[in-house]
mmCIF file of C-alpha atoms in Angstrom:
data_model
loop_
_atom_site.group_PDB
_atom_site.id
_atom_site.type_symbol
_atom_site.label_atom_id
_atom_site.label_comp_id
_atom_site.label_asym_id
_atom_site.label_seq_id
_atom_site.Cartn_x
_atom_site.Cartn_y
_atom_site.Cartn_z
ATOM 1 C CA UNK A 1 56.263 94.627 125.181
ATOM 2 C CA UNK A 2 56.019 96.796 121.920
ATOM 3 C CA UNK A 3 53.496 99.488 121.011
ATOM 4 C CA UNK A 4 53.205 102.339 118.671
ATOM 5 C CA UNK A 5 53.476 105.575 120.380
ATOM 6 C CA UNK A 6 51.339 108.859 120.261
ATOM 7 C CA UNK A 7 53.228 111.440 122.451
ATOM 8 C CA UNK A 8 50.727 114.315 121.358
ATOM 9 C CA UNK A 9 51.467 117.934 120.943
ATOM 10 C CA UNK A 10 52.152 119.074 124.891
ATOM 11 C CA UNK A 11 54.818 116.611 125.120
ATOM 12 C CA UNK A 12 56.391 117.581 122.230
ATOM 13 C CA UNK A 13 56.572 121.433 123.585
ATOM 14 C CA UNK A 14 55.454 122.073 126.997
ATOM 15 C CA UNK A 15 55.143 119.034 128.533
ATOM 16 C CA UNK A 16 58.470 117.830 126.758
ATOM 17 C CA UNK A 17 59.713 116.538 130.027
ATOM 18 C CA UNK A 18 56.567 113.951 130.515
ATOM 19 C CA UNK A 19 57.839 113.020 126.996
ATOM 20 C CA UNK A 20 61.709 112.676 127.880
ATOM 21 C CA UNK A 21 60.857 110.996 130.728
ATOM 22 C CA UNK A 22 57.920 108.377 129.565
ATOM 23 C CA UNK A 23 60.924 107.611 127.027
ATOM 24 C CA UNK A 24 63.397 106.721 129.323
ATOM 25 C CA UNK A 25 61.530 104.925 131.579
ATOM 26 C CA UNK A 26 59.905 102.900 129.645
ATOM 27 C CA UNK A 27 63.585 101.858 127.731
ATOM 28 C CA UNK A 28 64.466 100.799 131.490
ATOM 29 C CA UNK A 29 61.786 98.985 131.804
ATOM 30 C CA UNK A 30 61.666 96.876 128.564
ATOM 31 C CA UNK A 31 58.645 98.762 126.800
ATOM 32 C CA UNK A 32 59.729 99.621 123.292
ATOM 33 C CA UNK A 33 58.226 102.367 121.982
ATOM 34 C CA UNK A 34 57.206 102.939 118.197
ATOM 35 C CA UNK A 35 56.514 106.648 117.714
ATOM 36 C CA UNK A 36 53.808 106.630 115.266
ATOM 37 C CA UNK A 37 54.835 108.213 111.564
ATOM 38 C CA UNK A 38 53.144 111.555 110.409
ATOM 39 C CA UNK A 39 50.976 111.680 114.087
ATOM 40 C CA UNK A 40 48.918 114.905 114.031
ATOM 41 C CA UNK A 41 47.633 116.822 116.780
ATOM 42 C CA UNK A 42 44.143 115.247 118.438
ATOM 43 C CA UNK A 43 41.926 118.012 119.095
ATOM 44 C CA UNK A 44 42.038 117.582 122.582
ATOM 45 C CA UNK A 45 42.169 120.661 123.375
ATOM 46 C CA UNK A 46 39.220 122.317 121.180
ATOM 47 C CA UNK A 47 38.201 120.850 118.563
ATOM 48 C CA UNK A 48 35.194 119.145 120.148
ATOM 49 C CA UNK A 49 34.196 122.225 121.378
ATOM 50 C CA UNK A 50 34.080 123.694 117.676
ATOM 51 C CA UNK A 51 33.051 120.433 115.428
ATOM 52 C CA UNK A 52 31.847 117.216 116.494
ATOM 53 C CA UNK A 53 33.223 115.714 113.194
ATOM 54 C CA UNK A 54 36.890 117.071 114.177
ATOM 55 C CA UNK A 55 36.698 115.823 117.517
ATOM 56 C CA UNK A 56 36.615 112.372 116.029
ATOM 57 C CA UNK A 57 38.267 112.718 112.252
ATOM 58 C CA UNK A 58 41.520 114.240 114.336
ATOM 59 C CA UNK A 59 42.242 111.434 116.724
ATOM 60 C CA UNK A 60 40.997 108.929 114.019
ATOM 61 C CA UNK A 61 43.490 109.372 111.685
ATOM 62 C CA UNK A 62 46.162 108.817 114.357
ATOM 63 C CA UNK A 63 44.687 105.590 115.279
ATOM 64 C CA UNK A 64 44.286 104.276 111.455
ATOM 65 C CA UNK A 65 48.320 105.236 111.376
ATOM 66 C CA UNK A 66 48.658 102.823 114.647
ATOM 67 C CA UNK A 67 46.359 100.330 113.506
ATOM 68 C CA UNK A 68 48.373 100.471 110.321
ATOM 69 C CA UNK A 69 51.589 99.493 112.581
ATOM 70 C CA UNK A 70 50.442 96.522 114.028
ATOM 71 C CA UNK A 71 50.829 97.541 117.299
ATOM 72 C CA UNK A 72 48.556 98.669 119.838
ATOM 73 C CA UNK A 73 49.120 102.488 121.203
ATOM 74 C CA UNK A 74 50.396 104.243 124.074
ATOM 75 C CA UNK A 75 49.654 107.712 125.086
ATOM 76 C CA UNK A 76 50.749 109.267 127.713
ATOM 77 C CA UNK A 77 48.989 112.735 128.000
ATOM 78 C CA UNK A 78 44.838 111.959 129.893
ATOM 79 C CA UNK A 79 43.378 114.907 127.746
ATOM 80 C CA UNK A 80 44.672 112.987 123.808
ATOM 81 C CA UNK A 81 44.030 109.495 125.396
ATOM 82 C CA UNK A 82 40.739 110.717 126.057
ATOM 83 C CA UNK A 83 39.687 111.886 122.506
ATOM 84 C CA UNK A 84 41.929 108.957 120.788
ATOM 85 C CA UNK A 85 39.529 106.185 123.302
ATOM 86 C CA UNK A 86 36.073 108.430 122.552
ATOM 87 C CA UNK A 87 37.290 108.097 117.748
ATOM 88 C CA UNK A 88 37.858 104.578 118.784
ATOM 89 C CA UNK A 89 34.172 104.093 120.393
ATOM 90 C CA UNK A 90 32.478 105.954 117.808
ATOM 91 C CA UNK A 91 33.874 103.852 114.763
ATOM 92 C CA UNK A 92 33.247 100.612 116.229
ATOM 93 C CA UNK A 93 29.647 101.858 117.624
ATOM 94 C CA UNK A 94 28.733 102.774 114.011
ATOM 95 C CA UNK A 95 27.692 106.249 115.498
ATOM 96 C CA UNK A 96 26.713 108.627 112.303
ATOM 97 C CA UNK A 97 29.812 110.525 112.862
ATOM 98 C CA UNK A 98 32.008 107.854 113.146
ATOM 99 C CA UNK A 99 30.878 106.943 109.950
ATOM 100 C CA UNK A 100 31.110 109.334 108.184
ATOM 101 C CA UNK A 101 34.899 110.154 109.371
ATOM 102 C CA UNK A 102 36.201 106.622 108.784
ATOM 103 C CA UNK A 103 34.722 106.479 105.331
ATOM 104 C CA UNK A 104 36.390 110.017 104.857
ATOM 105 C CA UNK A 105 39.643 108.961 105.919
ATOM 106 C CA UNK A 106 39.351 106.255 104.101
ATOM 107 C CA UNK A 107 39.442 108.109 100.768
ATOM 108 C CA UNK A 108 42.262 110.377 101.982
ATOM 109 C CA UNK A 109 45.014 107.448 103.458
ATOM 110 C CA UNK A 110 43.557 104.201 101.530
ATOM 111 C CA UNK A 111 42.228 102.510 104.277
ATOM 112 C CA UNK A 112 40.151 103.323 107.206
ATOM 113 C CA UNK A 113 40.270 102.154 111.216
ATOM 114 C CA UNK A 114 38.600 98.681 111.619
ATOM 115 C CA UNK A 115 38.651 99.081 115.720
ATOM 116 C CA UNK A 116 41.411 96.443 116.180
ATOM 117 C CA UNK A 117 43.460 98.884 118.151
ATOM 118 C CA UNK A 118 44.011 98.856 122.114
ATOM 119 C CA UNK A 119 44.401 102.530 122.723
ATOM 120 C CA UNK A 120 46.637 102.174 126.619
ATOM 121 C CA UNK A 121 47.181 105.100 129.079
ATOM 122 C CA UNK A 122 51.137 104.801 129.889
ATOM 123 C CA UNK A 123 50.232 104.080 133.004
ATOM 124 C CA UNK A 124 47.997 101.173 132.122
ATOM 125 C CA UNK A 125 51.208 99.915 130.509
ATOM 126 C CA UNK A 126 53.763 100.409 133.784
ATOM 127 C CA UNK A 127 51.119 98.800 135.706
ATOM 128 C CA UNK A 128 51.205 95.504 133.604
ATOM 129 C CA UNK A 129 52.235 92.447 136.309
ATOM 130 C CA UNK A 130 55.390 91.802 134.005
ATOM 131 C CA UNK A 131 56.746 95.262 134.722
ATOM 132 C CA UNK A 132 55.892 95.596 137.808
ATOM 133 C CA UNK A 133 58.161 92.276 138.302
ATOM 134 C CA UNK A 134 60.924 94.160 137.203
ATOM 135 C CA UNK A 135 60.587 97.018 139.383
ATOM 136 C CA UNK A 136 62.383 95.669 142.879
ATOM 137 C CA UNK A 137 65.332 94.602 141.014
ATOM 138 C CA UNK A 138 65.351 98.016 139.430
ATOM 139 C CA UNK A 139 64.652 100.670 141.648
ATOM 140 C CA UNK A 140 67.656 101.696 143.024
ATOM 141 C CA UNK A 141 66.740 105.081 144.803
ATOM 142 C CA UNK A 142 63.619 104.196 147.050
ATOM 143 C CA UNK A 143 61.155 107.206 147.092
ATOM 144 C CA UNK A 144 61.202 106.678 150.979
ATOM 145 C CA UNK A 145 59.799 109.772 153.285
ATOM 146 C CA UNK A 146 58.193 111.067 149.930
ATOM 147 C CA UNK A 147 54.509 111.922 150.757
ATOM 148 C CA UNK A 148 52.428 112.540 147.372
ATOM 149 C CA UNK A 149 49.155 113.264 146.554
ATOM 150 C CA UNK A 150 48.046 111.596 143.728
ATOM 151 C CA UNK A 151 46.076 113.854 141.689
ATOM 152 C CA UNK A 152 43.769 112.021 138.604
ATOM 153 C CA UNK A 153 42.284 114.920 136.908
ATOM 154 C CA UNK A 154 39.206 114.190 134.845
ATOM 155 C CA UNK A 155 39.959 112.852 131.526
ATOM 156 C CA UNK A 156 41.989 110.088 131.825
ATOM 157 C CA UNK A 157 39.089 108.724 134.174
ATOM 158 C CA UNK A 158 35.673 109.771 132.798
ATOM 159 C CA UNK A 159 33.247 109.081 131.191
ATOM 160 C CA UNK A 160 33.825 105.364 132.601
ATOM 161 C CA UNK A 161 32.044 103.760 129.669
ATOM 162 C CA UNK A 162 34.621 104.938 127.453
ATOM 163 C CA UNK A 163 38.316 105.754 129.498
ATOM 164 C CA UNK A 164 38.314 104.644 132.765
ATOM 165 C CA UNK A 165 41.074 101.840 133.262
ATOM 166 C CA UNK A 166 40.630 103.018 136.858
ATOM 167 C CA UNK A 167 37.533 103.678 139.138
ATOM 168 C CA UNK A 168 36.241 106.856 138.423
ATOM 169 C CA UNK A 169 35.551 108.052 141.863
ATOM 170 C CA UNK A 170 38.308 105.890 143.834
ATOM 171 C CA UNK A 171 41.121 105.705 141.681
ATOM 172 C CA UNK A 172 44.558 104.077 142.879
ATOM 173 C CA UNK A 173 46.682 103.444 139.904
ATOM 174 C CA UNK A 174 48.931 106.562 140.280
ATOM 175 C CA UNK A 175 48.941 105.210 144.136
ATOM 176 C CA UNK A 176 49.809 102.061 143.512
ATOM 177 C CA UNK A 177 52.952 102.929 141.258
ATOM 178 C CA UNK A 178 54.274 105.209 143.783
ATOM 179 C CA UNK A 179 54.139 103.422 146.512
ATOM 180 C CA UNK A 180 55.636 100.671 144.546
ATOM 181 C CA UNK A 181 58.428 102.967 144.057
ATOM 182 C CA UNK A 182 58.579 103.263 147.815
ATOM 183 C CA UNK A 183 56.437 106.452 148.244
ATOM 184 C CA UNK A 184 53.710 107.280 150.662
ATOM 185 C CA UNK A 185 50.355 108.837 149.187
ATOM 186 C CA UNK A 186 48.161 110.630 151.446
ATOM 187 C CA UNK A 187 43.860 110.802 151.873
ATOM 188 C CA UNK A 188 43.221 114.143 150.598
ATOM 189 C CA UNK A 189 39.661 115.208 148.964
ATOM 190 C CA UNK A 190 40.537 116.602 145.720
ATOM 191 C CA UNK A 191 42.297 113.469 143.820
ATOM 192 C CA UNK A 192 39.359 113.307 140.887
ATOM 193 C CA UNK A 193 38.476 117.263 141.169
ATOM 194 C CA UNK A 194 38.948 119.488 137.922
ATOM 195 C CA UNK A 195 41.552 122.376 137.406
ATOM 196 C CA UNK A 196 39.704 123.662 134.261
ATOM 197 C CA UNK A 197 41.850 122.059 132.275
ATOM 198 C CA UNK A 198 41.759 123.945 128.601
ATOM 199 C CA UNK A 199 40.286 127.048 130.297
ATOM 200 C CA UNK A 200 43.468 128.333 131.277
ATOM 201 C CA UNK A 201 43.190 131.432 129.192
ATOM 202 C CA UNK A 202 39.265 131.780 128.656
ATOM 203 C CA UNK A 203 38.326 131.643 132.588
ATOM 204 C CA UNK A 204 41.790 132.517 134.117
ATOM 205 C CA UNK A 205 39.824 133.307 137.197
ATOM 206 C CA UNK A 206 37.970 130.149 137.379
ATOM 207 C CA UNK A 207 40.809 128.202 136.477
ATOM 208 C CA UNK A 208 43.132 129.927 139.150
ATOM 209 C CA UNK A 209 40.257 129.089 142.228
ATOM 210 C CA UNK A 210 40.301 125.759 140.792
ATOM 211 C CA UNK A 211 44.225 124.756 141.171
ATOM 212 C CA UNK A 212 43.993 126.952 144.567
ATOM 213 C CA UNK A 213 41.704 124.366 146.262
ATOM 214 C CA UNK A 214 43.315 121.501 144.766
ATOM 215 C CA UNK A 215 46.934 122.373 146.329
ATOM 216 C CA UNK A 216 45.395 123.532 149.618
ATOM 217 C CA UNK A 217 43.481 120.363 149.732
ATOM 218 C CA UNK A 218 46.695 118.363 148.887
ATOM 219 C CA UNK A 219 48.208 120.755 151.547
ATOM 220 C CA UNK A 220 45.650 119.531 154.247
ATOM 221 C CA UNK A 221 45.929 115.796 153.294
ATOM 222 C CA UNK A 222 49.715 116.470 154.896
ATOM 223 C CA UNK A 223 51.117 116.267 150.994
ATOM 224 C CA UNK A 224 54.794 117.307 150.648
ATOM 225 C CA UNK A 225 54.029 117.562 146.413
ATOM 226 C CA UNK A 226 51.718 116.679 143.986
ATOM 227 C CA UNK A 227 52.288 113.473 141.744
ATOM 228 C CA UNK A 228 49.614 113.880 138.226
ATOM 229 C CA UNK A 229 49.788 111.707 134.316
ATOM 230 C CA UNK A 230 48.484 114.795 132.709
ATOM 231 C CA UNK A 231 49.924 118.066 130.765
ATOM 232 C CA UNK A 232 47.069 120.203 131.277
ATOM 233 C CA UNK A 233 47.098 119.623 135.099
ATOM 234 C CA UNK A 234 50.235 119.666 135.648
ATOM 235 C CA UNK A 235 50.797 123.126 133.844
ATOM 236 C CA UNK A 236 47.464 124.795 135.800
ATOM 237 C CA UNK A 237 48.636 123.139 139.452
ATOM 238 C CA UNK A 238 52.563 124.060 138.381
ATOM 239 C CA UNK A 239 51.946 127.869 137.069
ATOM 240 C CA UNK A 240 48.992 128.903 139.373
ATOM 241 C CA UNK A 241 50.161 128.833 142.668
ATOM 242 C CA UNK A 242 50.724 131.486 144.721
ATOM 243 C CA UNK A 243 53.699 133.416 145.557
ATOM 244 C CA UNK A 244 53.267 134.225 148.918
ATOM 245 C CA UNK A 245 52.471 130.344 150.061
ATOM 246 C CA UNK A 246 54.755 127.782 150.359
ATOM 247 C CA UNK A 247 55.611 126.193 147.053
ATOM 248 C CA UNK A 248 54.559 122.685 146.215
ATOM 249 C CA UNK A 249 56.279 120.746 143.253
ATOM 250 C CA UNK A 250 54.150 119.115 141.246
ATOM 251 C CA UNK A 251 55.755 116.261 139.196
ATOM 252 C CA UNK A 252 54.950 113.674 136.432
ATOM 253 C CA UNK A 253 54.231 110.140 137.771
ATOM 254 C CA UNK A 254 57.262 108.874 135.060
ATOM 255 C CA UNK A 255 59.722 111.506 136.496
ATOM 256 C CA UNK A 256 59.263 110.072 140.049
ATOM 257 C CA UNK A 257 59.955 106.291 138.092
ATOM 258 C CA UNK A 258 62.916 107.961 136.760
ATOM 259 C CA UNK A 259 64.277 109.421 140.351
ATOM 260 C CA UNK A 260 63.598 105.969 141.610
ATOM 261 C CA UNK A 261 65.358 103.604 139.176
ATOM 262 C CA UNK A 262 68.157 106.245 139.731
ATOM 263 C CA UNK A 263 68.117 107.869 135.843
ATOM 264 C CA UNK A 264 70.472 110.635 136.098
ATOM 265 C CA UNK A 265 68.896 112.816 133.924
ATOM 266 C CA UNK A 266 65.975 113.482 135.875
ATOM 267 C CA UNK A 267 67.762 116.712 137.141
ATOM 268 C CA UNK A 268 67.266 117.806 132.928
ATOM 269 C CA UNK A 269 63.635 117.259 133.071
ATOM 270 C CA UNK A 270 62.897 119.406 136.700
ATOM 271 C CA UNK A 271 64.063 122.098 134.808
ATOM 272 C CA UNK A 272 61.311 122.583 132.881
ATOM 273 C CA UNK A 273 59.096 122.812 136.295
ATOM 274 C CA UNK A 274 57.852 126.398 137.463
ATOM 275 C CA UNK A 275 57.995 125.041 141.583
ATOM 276 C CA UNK A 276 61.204 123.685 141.467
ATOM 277 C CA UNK A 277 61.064 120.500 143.099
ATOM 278 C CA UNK A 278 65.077 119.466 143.214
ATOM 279 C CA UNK A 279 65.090 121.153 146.957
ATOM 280 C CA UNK A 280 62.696 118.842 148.312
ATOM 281 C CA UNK A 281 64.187 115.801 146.407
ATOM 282 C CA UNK A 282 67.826 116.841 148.090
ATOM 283 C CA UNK A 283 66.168 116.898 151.320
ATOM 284 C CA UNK A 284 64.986 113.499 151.037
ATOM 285 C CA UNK A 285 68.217 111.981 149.817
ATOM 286 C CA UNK A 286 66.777 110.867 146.567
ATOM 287 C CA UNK A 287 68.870 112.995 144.425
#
C-alpha cells in the first residue's frame, strides 16, 4: 500500500495536526506515504470563484507531479480532494478548459496529465478491507462510551458524479471507521449540512448561524463531540462556538485512529484544538 501524497496547504499550517496525525496513522497501519515533490497549493479555496482556468490548471499540475510518481494520490483535506477529482474529470472529459490547461502545462513541466491517476480521500484508503484487517490486532485503546457525530461536510461528498466515494445524502464511511475503532455514532440531522466553508471571513454572520445549528443539532442527536475529514469544517465548528454553551470538541477522524491504536502523541496534536477535547478523552479512560 504506497501512494503519493498531497497534504495541501491547511495541513501544512492550520490544520497541521490532520497532517501529523494522517502521517502517523497511516505508518501504523502499513500505508506508505510519498509526499509529492514541488506540490502547490489547489485553489480550493478561491480560485474557482475568480478563474475557471485556475480552478483546474492549479490542482492539475499537482496531479501531473503524482502521475509522474507512479503512484496513485492521497489527500486528506475534502475541500483539495474536491478540486484535485473535478482537474482530473475535466482532462479526461476533453472539456475546453481542460484542454487548454493540460496542453499549457504541458509546455511548462514537459509532459501533461494523461488521467491514469486514482485521486483517494484518506479515508477511502483506511477503509480498504486489508487495513481494516489490521485494525483488531491494533487498536489497543477501544473508543468505548465515545458517542460522535459524524459530520461529512459538502465537498468530499458532492457533486456525486465527480467525488462521492460515499452516498451523498446517507453517508457512513466516517461511521463505519469509528465504530470500528469501538465508538458509538449517533442519528443527528445535520451530518451532510454546510458550515460555509471558505466564507469564514466574507459572511462571518452566515457562517457563525451555520456551525451554530450544526453543533446544536449534534447536541440533540445526544453527541458527546463532533468527529469531521475536513480543515475548513473543522476550523468553523472548532472556532465558532459559543462561550456561554457547553463546549464540544470537535476532532479529526485520524486523531481518534491515533487515540485508539494508543499513539502517544495524540496529546501533541489536541493542542492545536480551540475546544479542548483531552477532558472528555480523560473521562472516558482513553487517554
Amino acid at each position: 500500500m504506497k501512494y503519493s501524497y498531497y497534504p495541501g496547504c491547511s495541513l501544512c499550517s492550520t490544520a497541521s495536526e490532520y497532517n501529523l496525525s494522517s502521517e502517523a496513522i497511516c505508518a501504523r497501519l502499513g500505508i506508505e506515504l510519498q509526499e509529492i515533490p514541488d506540490w502547490n497549493c489547489c485553489g480550493a479555496t478561491s480560485a474557482h470563484s475568480a478563474s475557471a482556468y485556475l480552478s483546474v490548471a492549479l490542482p492539475l499540475r499537482n496531479l501531473i507531479l503524482a502521475e509522474s510518481m507512479g503512484l496513485d494520490m492521497v489527500v486528506p483535506c475534502a475541500a483539495c480532494y474536491h478540486w484535485q477529482r473535478v482537474a482530473h474529470r475535466e482532462v479526461v472529459e476533453g472539456t475546453p478548459v481542460g484542454r487548454k490547461a493540460n496542453e499549457e502545462l504541458t509546455e511548462v513541466m514537459g509532459r501533461g496529465y494523461k488521467g491514469t491517476l486514482q485521486i483517494k480521500h484518506i479515508m477511502e484508503v483506511i477503509l480498504q478491507q486489508q487495513v481494516l484487517d489490521l485494525l483488531p490486532e491494533k487498536v489497543v485503546t477501544p473508543l468505548a462510551g465515545l458517542k460522535l457525530a459524524a459530520y461529512y461536510g459538502c465537498l468530499m461528498l458532492r457533486p456525486a458524479e465527480v467525488v462521492a466515494f460515499d452516498d451523498p445524502e446517507q453517508p457512513q464511511s466516517i461511521d463505519n471507521l469509528a465504530k470500528a475503532l469501538g465508538a458509538e455514532t449517533v442519528r443527528w440531522s445535520a451530518k451532510v449540512d454546510c458550515c460555509g466553508g471558505s466564507f469564514t471571513l466574507a459572511e462571518s454572520g452566515v457562517v457563525g448561524k451555520l456551525t451554530a445549528d450544526i453543533v446544536s443539532a449534534a447536541r440533540r442527536g445526544g453527541a458527546a463531540a463532533i468527529v469531521t475529514a475536513c480543515p475548513l469544517c473543522q476550523a468553523n465548528l472548532d472556532t465558532r462556538q459559543k462561550e456561554n454553551e457547553v463546549q464540544m470538541p470537535v476532532f479529526y477522524i485520524t486523531e481518534l485512529v491515533g487515540v485508539a491504536l494508543g499513539m502517544p502523541e495524540a496529546r501533541r496534536w489536541f493542542r492545536k484544538h480551540i475546544v479542548d477535547p483531552v477532558p472528555l478523552l480523560e473521562e472516558l479512560g482513553l487517554l
